[in-house]
Structures are given as C-alpha cells and as structure tokens.
C-alpha cells in the first residue's frame, strides 16, 4: 500500500490568502472586544485569542511573501517573537512598543494561556495594547 503525503492545512496557501485570513481574524477580534466586561478579564479571552491569531497570520503572510518555507514557519509554532525576528530581518519595521509587545506575548506564553488556561487568563491585562497590536 502506497503512503500518500497529506498536506498540512494552509501549506499551499498564498501570502495573499493568509493575509486575507488575518484580516478576517482582526475584524472578528474587534467585533469581540466590546463583549468583554469590565472587571471580568476572562470575558476578553475570545478577543485576545482572535487578536493573537490575526497577528500570527499577518507575520506568516509577510514571511511567505518574502520566500520563507511554510514548513520552517510552521516549526515556529505560535512563537510571535520568532516570527517577528524573521519579519524584521525581511524588512518589516515595527514600533519599539509593538516589537516589545510581541516579545512579551511569546515570553508569557499568551497564546497557550488564552486558549487553554482559564485561571491565568482570568488575570490577563493589556486589552488596549492587544487592540493596538492587532
């Protein structure tokens, strides 16, 4: 029986398609933002996850546009700092605050906490910073 190679979802997507997907996640994040309630950080988790994913997709789109191998990009997993480093090398210019925020998101494992950890996510802060970055 011959083994058939299964493509990873998104592996064949163009940079334009990834950018368009990022735009949709960004729009979705901004629609979710008003659903968060003051004093209830957990209610902002859907916004945060969508915003983080949009940022990841924007960085991925640029890396693909600059000729990076999709498999190498995927090996970065959800490390926004690694993606940002490569996009800076590819010519992206970020404000210092934005670069620091991306570094912080990775160091604090924000993606995993927002996605899987209701207890740390309940302490999440930085709503406005996340909205600015996304």
PDB file of C-alpha atoms in Angstrom:
ATOM      1  CA  UNK A   1       0.000   0.000   0.000  1.00  0.00           C
ATOM      2  CA  UNK A   2       1.477   3.352  -1.024  1.00  0.00           C
ATOM      3  CA  UNK A   3       1.699   6.138   1.528  1.00  0.00           C
ATOM      4  CA  UNK A   4       0.232   9.406   0.347  1.00  0.00           C
ATOM      5  CA  UNK A   5       1.619  12.637   1.667  1.00  0.00           C
ATOM      6  CA  UNK A   6      -1.014  14.724   3.376  1.00  0.00           C
ATOM      7  CA  UNK A   7      -0.527  18.452   3.086  1.00  0.00           C
ATOM      8  CA  UNK A   8      -0.659  20.478   6.255  1.00  0.00           C
ATOM      9  CA  UNK A   9      -3.663  22.859   6.289  1.00  0.00           C
ATOM     10  CA  UNK A  10      -2.554  26.165   4.816  1.00  0.00           C
ATOM     11  CA  UNK A  11       0.680  24.755   3.413  1.00  0.00           C
ATOM     12  CA  UNK A  12      -0.359  25.584  -0.140  1.00  0.00           C
ATOM     13  CA  UNK A  13      -1.939  28.939   0.711  1.00  0.00           C
ATOM     14  CA  UNK A  14      -0.534  32.039  -0.928  1.00  0.00           C
ATOM     15  CA  UNK A  15       0.709  35.004   1.114  1.00  0.00           C
ATOM     16  CA  UNK A  16      -2.339  36.924  -0.141  1.00  0.00           C
ATOM     17  CA  UNK A  17      -4.710  34.228   1.141  1.00  0.00           C
ATOM     18  CA  UNK A  18      -3.007  34.170   4.555  1.00  0.00           C
ATOM     19  CA  UNK A  19      -3.178  37.971   4.710  1.00  0.00           C
ATOM     20  CA  UNK A  20      -6.889  37.884   3.845  1.00  0.00           C
ATOM     21  CA  UNK A  21      -7.457  35.335   6.623  1.00  0.00           C
ATOM     22  CA  UNK A  22      -5.542  37.575   9.052  1.00  0.00           C
ATOM     23  CA  UNK A  23      -7.820  40.464   8.098  1.00  0.00           C
ATOM     24  CA  UNK A  24     -10.894  38.392   8.928  1.00  0.00           C
ATOM     25  CA  UNK A  25      -9.485  37.374  12.325  1.00  0.00           C
ATOM     26  CA  UNK A  26      -8.603  41.013  13.047  1.00  0.00           C
ATOM     27  CA  UNK A  27     -12.142  42.109  12.164  1.00  0.00           C
ATOM     28  CA  UNK A  28     -13.542  39.309  14.304  1.00  0.00           C
ATOM     29  CA  UNK A  29     -11.332  40.310  17.232  1.00  0.00           C
ATOM     30  CA  UNK A  30     -12.572  43.877  17.070  1.00  0.00           C
ATOM     31  CA  UNK A  31     -16.185  42.651  16.996  1.00  0.00           C
ATOM     32  CA  UNK A  32     -15.496  40.524  20.090  1.00  0.00           C
ATOM     33  CA  UNK A  33     -13.793  43.309  22.026  1.00  0.00           C
ATOM     34  CA  UNK A  34     -16.998  45.052  23.203  1.00  0.00           C
ATOM     35  CA  UNK A  35     -18.292  41.742  24.590  1.00  0.00           C
ATOM     36  CA  UNK A  36     -15.649  41.838  27.317  1.00  0.00           C
ATOM     37  CA  UNK A  37     -16.983  43.089  30.622  1.00  0.00           C
ATOM     38  CA  UNK A  38     -15.124  45.436  32.986  1.00  0.00           C
ATOM     39  CA  UNK A  39     -13.554  43.572  35.888  1.00  0.00           C
ATOM     40  CA  UNK A  40     -14.031  40.216  34.114  1.00  0.00           C
ATOM     41  CA  UNK A  41     -10.796  39.566  32.163  1.00  0.00           C
ATOM     42  CA  UNK A  42     -11.925  36.060  31.202  1.00  0.00           C
ATOM     43  CA  UNK A  43     -14.677  37.602  29.053  1.00  0.00           C
ATOM     44  CA  UNK A  44     -11.943  39.094  26.875  1.00  0.00           C
ATOM     45  CA  UNK A  45     -10.358  35.695  26.101  1.00  0.00           C
ATOM     46  CA  UNK A  46     -12.158  35.265  22.732  1.00  0.00           C
ATOM     47  CA  UNK A  47     -10.958  38.732  21.677  1.00  0.00           C
ATOM     48  CA  UNK A  48      -7.401  38.016  22.816  1.00  0.00           C
ATOM     49  CA  UNK A  49      -7.217  34.655  21.024  1.00  0.00           C
ATOM     50  CA  UNK A  50      -8.564  36.115  17.774  1.00  0.00           C
ATOM     51  CA  UNK A  51      -6.198  39.094  18.004  1.00  0.00           C
ATOM     52  CA  UNK A  52      -3.166  36.892  18.696  1.00  0.00           C
ATOM     53  CA  UNK A  53      -4.097  34.636  15.791  1.00  0.00           C
ATOM     54  CA  UNK A  54      -4.515  37.619  13.464  1.00  0.00           C
ATOM     55  CA  UNK A  55      -1.052  38.881  14.422  1.00  0.00           C
ATOM     56  CA  UNK A  56       0.438  35.436  13.830  1.00  0.00           C
ATOM     57  CA  UNK A  57      -1.209  35.249  10.403  1.00  0.00           C
ATOM     58  CA  UNK A  58      -0.010  38.735   9.390  1.00  0.00           C
ATOM     59  CA  UNK A  59       3.562  37.815  10.276  1.00  0.00           C
ATOM     60  CA  UNK A  60       3.210  34.489   8.461  1.00  0.00           C
ATOM     61  CA  UNK A  61       1.872  36.205   5.336  1.00  0.00           C
ATOM     62  CA  UNK A  62       4.882  38.504   5.233  1.00  0.00           C
ATOM     63  CA  UNK A  63       7.318  35.626   5.722  1.00  0.00           C
ATOM     64  CA  UNK A  64       5.667  33.681   2.903  1.00  0.00           C
ATOM     65  CA  UNK A  65       5.728  36.781   0.713  1.00  0.00           C
ATOM     66  CA  UNK A  66       9.473  37.084   1.353  1.00  0.00           C
ATOM     67  CA  UNK A  67      10.009  33.469   0.291  1.00  0.00           C
ATOM     68  CA  UNK A  68      10.235  31.630   3.611  1.00  0.00           C
ATOM     69  CA  UNK A  69       9.436  27.916   3.555  1.00  0.00           C
ATOM     70  CA  UNK A  70       5.973  27.173   5.020  1.00  0.00           C
ATOM     71  CA  UNK A  71       7.389  24.165   6.880  1.00  0.00           C
ATOM     72  CA  UNK A  72      10.022  26.328   8.573  1.00  0.00           C
ATOM     73  CA  UNK A  73       7.380  28.877   9.520  1.00  0.00           C
ATOM     74  CA  UNK A  74       5.188  26.137  10.987  1.00  0.00           C
ATOM     75  CA  UNK A  75       8.130  24.948  13.128  1.00  0.00           C
ATOM     76  CA  UNK A  76       7.963  28.308  14.910  1.00  0.00           C
ATOM     77  CA  UNK A  77       4.587  27.151  16.247  1.00  0.00           C
ATOM     78  CA  UNK A  78       2.861  30.102  17.938  1.00  0.00           C
ATOM     79  CA  UNK A  79       6.084  31.943  18.808  1.00  0.00           C
ATOM     80  CA  UNK A  80       5.339  35.527  17.799  1.00  0.00           C
ATOM     81  CA  UNK A  81       8.813  36.662  18.863  1.00  0.00           C
ATOM     82  CA  UNK A  82      10.450  34.212  16.442  1.00  0.00           C
ATOM     83  CA  UNK A  83       8.132  35.280  13.639  1.00  0.00           C
ATOM     84  CA  UNK A  84       8.745  38.948  14.423  1.00  0.00           C
ATOM     85  CA  UNK A  85      12.517  38.403  14.385  1.00  0.00           C
ATOM     86  CA  UNK A  86      12.338  36.863  10.917  1.00  0.00           C
ATOM     87  CA  UNK A  87       9.966  39.533   9.612  1.00  0.00           C
ATOM     88  CA  UNK A  88      12.277  42.272  10.905  1.00  0.00           C
ATOM     89  CA  UNK A  89      15.119  40.597   9.025  1.00  0.00           C
ATOM     90  CA  UNK A  90      12.809  40.543   5.981  1.00  0.00           C
ATOM     91  CA  UNK A  91      12.352  44.304   6.177  1.00  0.00           C
ATOM     92  CA  UNK A  92       9.327  44.846   8.427  1.00  0.00           C
ATOM     93  CA  UNK A  93       9.622  47.981  10.536  1.00  0.00           C
ATOM     94  CA  UNK A  94       7.833  47.847  13.870  1.00  0.00           C
ATOM     95  CA  UNK A  95       7.469  50.479  16.546  1.00  0.00           C
ATOM     96  CA  UNK A  96       9.556  49.603  19.605  1.00  0.00           C
ATOM     97  CA  UNK A  97       6.395  49.208  21.726  1.00  0.00           C
ATOM     98  CA  UNK A  98       4.923  46.765  19.216  1.00  0.00           C
ATOM     99  CA  UNK A  99       8.128  44.716  18.994  1.00  0.00           C
ATOM    100  CA  UNK A 100       8.297  44.604  22.796  1.00  0.00           C
ATOM    101  CA  UNK A 101       4.650  43.562  22.974  1.00  0.00           C
ATOM    102  CA  UNK A 102       5.227  40.673  20.556  1.00  0.00           C
ATOM    103  CA  UNK A 103       8.234  39.596  22.630  1.00  0.00           C
ATOM    104  CA  UNK A 104       6.130  39.785  25.797  1.00  0.00           C
ATOM    105  CA  UNK A 105       3.307  37.747  24.255  1.00  0.00           C
ATOM    106  CA  UNK A 106       5.773  34.956  23.487  1.00  0.00           C
ATOM    107  CA  UNK A 107       7.647  35.085  26.786  1.00  0.00           C
ATOM    108  CA  UNK A 108       4.395  34.978  28.741  1.00  0.00           C
ATOM    109  CA  UNK A 109       3.011  32.157  26.561  1.00  0.00           C
ATOM    110  CA  UNK A 110      -0.039  34.311  25.977  1.00  0.00           C
ATOM    111  CA  UNK A 111      -1.425  32.107  23.167  1.00  0.00           C
ATOM    112  CA  UNK A 112      -1.469  28.982  25.323  1.00  0.00           C
ATOM    113  CA  UNK A 113      -2.768  30.774  28.396  1.00  0.00           C
ATOM    114  CA  UNK A 114      -5.558  32.455  26.469  1.00  0.00           C
ATOM    115  CA  UNK A 115      -6.518  29.254  24.699  1.00  0.00           C
ATOM    116  CA  UNK A 116      -6.249  26.698  27.486  1.00  0.00           C
ATOM    117  CA  UNK A 117      -5.807  28.356  30.883  1.00  0.00           C
ATOM    118  CA  UNK A 118      -8.907  29.973  32.354  1.00  0.00           C
ATOM    119  CA  UNK A 119      -7.177  30.627  35.662  1.00  0.00           C
ATOM    120  CA  UNK A 120      -4.236  32.702  34.273  1.00  0.00           C
ATOM    121  CA  UNK A 121      -6.451  34.143  31.531  1.00  0.00           C
ATOM    122  CA  UNK A 122      -8.711  35.487  34.262  1.00  0.00           C
ATOM    123  CA  UNK A 123      -5.785  37.695  35.325  1.00  0.00           C
ATOM    124  CA  UNK A 124      -4.942  38.854  31.782  1.00  0.00           C
ATOM    125  CA  UNK A 125      -4.390  42.548  31.284  1.00  0.00           C
ATOM    126  CA  UNK A 126      -3.449  44.775  28.401  1.00  0.00           C
ATOM    127  CA  UNK A 127      -6.720  44.953  26.470  1.00  0.00           C
ATOM    128  CA  UNK A 128      -5.789  48.231  24.804  1.00  0.00           C
ATOM    129  CA  UNK A 129      -2.245  47.074  23.962  1.00  0.00           C
ATOM    130  CA  UNK A 130      -3.624  43.938  22.295  1.00  0.00           C
ATOM    131  CA  UNK A 131      -6.150  46.006  20.338  1.00  0.00           C
ATOM    132  CA  UNK A 132      -3.379  48.321  19.144  1.00  0.00           C
ATOM    133  CA  UNK A 133      -1.141  45.452  18.045  1.00  0.00           C
ATOM    134  CA  UNK A 134      -3.934  43.624  16.224  1.00  0.00           C
TER     135      UNK A 134
END
